[in-house]
Short mmCIF file of C-alpha atoms in Angstrom, two decimals:
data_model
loop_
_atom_site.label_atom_id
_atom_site.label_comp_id
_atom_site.label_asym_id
_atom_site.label_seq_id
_atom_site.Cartn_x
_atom_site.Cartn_y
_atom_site.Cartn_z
CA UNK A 19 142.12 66.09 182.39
CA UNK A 20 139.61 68.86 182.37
CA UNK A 21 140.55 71.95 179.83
CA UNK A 22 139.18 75.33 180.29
CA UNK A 23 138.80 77.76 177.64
CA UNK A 24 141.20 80.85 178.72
CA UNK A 25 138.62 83.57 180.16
CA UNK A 26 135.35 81.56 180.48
CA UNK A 27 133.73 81.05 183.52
CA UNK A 28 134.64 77.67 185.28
CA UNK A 29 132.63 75.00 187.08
CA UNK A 30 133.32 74.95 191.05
CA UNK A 31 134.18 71.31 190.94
CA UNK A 32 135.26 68.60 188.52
CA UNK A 33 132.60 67.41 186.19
CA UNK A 34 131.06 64.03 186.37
CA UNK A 35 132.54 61.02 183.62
CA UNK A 36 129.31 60.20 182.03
CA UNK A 37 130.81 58.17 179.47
CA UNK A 38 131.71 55.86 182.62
CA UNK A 39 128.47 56.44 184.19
CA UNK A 40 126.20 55.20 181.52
CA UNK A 41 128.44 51.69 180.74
CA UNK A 42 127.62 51.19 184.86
CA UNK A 43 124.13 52.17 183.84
CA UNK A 44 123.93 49.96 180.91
CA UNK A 45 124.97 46.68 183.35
CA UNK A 46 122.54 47.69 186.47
CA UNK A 47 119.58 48.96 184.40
CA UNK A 48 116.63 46.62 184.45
CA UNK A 49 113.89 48.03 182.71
CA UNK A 50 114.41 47.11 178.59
CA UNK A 51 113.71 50.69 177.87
CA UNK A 52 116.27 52.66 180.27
CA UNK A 53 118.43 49.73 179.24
CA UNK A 54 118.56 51.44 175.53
CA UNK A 55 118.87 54.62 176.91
CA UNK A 56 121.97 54.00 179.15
CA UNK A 57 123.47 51.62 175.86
CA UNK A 58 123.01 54.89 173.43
CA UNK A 59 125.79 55.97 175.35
CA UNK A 60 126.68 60.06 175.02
CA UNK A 61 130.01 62.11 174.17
CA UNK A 62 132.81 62.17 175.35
CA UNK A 63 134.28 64.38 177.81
CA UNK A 64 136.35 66.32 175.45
CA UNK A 65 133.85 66.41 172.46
CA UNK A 66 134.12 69.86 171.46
CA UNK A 67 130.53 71.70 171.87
CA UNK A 68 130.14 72.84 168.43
CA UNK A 69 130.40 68.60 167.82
CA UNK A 70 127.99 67.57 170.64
CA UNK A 71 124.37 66.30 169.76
CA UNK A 72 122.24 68.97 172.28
CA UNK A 73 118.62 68.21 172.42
CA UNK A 74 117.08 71.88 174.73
CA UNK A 75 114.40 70.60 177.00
CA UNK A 76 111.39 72.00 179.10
CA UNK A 77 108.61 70.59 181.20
CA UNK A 78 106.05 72.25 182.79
CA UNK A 79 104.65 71.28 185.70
CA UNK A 80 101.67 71.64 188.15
CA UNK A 81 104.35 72.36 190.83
CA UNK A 82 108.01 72.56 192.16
CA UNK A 83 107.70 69.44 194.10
CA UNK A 84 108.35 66.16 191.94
CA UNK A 85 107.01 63.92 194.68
CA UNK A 86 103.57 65.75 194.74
CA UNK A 87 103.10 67.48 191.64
CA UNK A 88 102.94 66.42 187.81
CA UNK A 89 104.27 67.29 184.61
CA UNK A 90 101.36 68.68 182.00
CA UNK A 91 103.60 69.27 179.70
CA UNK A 92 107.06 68.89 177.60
CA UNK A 93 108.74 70.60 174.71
CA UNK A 94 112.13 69.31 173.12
CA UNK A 95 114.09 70.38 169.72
CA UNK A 96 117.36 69.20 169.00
CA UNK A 97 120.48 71.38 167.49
CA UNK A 98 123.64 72.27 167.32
CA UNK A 99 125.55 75.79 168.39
CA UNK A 100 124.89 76.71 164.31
CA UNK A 101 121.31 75.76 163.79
CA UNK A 102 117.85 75.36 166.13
CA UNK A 103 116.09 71.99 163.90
CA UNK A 104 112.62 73.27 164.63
CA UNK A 105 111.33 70.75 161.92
CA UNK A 106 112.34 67.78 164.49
CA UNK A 107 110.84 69.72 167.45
CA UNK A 108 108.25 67.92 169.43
CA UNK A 109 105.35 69.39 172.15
CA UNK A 110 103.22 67.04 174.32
CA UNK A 111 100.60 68.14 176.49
CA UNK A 112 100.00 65.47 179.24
CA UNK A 113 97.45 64.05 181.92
CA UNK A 114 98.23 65.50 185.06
CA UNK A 115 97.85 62.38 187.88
CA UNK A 116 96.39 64.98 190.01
CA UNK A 117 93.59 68.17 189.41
CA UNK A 118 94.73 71.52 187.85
CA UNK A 119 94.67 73.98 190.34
CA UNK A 120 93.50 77.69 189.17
CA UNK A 121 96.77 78.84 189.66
CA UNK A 122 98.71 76.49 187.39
CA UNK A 123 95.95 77.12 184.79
CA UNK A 124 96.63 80.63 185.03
CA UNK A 125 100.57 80.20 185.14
CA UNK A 126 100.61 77.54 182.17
CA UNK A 127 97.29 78.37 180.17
CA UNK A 128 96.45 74.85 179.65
CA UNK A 129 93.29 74.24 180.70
CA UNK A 130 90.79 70.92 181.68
CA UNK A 131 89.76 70.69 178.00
CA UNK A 132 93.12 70.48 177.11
CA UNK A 133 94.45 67.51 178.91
CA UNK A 134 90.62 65.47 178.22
CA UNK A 135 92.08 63.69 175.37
CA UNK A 136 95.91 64.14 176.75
CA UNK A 137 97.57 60.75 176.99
CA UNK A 138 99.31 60.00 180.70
CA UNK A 139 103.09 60.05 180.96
CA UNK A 140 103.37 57.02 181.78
CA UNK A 141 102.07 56.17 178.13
CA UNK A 142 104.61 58.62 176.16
CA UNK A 143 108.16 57.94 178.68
CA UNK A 144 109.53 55.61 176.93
CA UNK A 145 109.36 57.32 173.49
CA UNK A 146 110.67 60.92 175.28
CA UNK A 147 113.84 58.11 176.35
CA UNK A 148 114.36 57.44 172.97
CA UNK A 149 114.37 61.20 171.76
CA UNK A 150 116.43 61.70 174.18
CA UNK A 151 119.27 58.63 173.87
CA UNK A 152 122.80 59.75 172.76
CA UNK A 153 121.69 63.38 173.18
CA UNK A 154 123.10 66.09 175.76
CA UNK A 155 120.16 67.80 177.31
CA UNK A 156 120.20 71.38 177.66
CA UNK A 157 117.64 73.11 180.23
CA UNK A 158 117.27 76.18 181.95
CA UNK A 159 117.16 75.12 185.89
CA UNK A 160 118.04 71.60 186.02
CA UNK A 161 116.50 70.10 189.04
CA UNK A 162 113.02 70.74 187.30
CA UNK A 163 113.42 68.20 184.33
CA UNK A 164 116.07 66.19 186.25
CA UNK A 165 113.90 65.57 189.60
CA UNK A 166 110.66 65.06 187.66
CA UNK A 167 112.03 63.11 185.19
CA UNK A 168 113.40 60.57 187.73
CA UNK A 169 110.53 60.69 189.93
CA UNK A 170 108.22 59.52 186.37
CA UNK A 171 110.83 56.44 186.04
CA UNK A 172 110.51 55.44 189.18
CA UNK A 173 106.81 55.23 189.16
CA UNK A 174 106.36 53.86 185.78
CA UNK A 175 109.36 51.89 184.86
CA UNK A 176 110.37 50.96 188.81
CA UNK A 177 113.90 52.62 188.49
CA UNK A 178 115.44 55.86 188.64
CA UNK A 179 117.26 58.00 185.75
CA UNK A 180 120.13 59.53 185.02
CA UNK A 181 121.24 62.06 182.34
CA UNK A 182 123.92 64.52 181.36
CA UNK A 183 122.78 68.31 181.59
CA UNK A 184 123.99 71.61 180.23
CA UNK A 185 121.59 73.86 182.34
CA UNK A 186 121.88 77.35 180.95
CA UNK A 187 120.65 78.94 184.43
CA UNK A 188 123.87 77.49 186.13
CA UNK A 189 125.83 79.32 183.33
CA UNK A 190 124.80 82.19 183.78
CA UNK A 191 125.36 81.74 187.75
CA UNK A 192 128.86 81.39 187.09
CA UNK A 193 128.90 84.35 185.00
CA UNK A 194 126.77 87.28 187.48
CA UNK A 195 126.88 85.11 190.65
CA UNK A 196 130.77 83.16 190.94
CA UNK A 197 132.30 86.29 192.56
CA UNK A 198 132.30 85.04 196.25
CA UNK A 199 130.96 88.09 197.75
CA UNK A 200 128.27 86.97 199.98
CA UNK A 201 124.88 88.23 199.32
CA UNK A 202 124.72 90.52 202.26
CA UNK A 203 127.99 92.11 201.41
CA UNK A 204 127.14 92.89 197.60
CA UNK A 205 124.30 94.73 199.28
CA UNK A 206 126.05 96.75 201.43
CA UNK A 207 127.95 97.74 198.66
CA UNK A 208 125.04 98.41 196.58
CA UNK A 209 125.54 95.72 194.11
CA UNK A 210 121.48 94.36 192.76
CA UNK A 211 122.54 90.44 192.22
CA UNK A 212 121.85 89.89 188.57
CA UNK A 213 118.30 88.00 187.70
CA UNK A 214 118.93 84.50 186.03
CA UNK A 215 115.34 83.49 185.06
CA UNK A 216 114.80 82.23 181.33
CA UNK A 217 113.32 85.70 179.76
CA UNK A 218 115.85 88.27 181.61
CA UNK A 219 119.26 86.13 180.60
CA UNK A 220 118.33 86.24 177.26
CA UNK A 221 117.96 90.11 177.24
CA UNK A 222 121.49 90.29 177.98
CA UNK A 223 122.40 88.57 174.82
CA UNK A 224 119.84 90.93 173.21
CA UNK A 225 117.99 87.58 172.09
CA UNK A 226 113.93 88.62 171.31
CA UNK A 227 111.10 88.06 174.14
CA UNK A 228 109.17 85.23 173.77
CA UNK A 229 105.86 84.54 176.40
CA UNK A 230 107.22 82.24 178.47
CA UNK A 231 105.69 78.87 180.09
CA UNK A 232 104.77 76.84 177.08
CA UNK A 233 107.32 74.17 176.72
CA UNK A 234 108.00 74.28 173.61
CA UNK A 235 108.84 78.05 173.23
CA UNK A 236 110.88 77.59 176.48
CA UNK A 237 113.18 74.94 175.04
CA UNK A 238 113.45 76.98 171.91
CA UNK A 239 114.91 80.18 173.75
CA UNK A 240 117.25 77.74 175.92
CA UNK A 241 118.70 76.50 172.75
CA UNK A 242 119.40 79.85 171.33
CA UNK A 243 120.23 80.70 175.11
CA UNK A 244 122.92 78.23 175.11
CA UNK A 245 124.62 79.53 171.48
CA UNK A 246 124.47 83.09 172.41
CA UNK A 247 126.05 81.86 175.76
CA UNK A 248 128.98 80.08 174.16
CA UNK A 249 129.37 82.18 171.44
CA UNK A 250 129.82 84.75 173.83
CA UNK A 251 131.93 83.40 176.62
CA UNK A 252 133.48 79.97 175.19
CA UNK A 253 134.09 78.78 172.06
CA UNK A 254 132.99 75.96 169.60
CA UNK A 255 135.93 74.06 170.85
CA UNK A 256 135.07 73.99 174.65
CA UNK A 257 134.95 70.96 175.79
CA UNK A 258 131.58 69.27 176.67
CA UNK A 259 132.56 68.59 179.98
CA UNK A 260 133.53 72.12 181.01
CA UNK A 261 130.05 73.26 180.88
CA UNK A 262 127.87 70.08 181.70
CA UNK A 263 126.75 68.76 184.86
#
């Protein structure tokens, strides 16, 4: 049974069982290393958030598309909805499989001389699997680290992967975009639709600016994204599963 916290904003549809998911996961799995990830297992369902291991997650990419661009790099830093554990945090530039264009140069600031000596990801996925086993991850726009993520399994490791999110973007959807009103008709009544990037949802939590695009800054400010986010519209006891997808 899925249990709402009275007054916060509520998913559109039931959330998936990933308990469930990852003991299928754990039987098809092939590859030792997604094997371990699957058998880590995560929470359950109703593990209150203020109990849930949350590890905040960014990649940055070369592109949108995870079928034709690459991932130069990743960020991650587990915590809790009471403390950010920077000490743990981790930041790996990577080898894009294909040339840095001036514009993600420009966008990312990481330059040729950067990724020379940057190992390829096929050399550092199965230790990001581990940091990531038994964790929830937490992103800001899910389909980024979700799509590339899989796409970098199926390459390397010859299957796909799977992995419970919290993405703070969709949160904040619910909050400034769940009202029904089509687009065209909150224009007409000269409504501006709310702006749910990284940089401008933490403004309205009065949370400080950081520059954005490095991955490790980014999954810092989703992590303190996500704890002004519950303290401010759920609770420490909302369940896991009302918020993740």
């Amino acid at each position: 049974m899925i249990r709402f916290t009275p007054g916060a904003p509520q998913p559109a549809s039931a959330p998936p069982d990933w308990q469930r998911q990852f003991a299928r996961l754990t039987e098809q799995a092939q590859h030792p290393a997604l094997k371990a990830f699957y058998a880590a297992g995560c929470p359950a369902a109703d593990c209150p958030l203020e109990d849930a291991p949350l590890l905040a997650l960014d990649i940055e990419t070369t592109g949108l598309n995870p079928q034709r661009d690459a991932i130069v790099s990743l960020g991650l830093v587990p915590f809790n909805l009471r403390r950010i554990q920077c000490r743990q945090a981790q930041y790996q530039v990577v080898k894009p499989s294909s040339e840095l264009s001036e514009e993600s140069i420009t966008f990312h600031r990481i330059t040729h001389s950067d990724i020379q000596e940057a190992p390829r990801i096929a050399s550092i996925i199965e230790n990001l699997l581990q940091a990531m086993a038994g964790k929830v991850v937490v992103v800001h726009y899910q389909a980024i680290e979700r799509g590339f993520l899989d796409q970098v399994c199926r390459r390397h490791l010859g299957e796909g992967l799977q992995f419970p999110v919290i993405d703070t973007m969709a949160l904040e959807a619910r909050l400034h975009r769940g009202s029904g009103e089509p687009n065209w008709f909150q224009r007409l009544l000269g409504k501006r639709s709310q702006s749910i990037r990284l940089d401008d949802s933490r403004q309205r939590y009065h949370l400080p600016h950081y520059q954005a695009h490095h991955a490790l800054t980014d999954a810092i400010a989703t992590a303190e994204l996500l704890q002004a986010q519950v303290l401010t519209h759920y609770s420490l006891q909302t369940a896991v599963s009302d918020v993740w997808q």
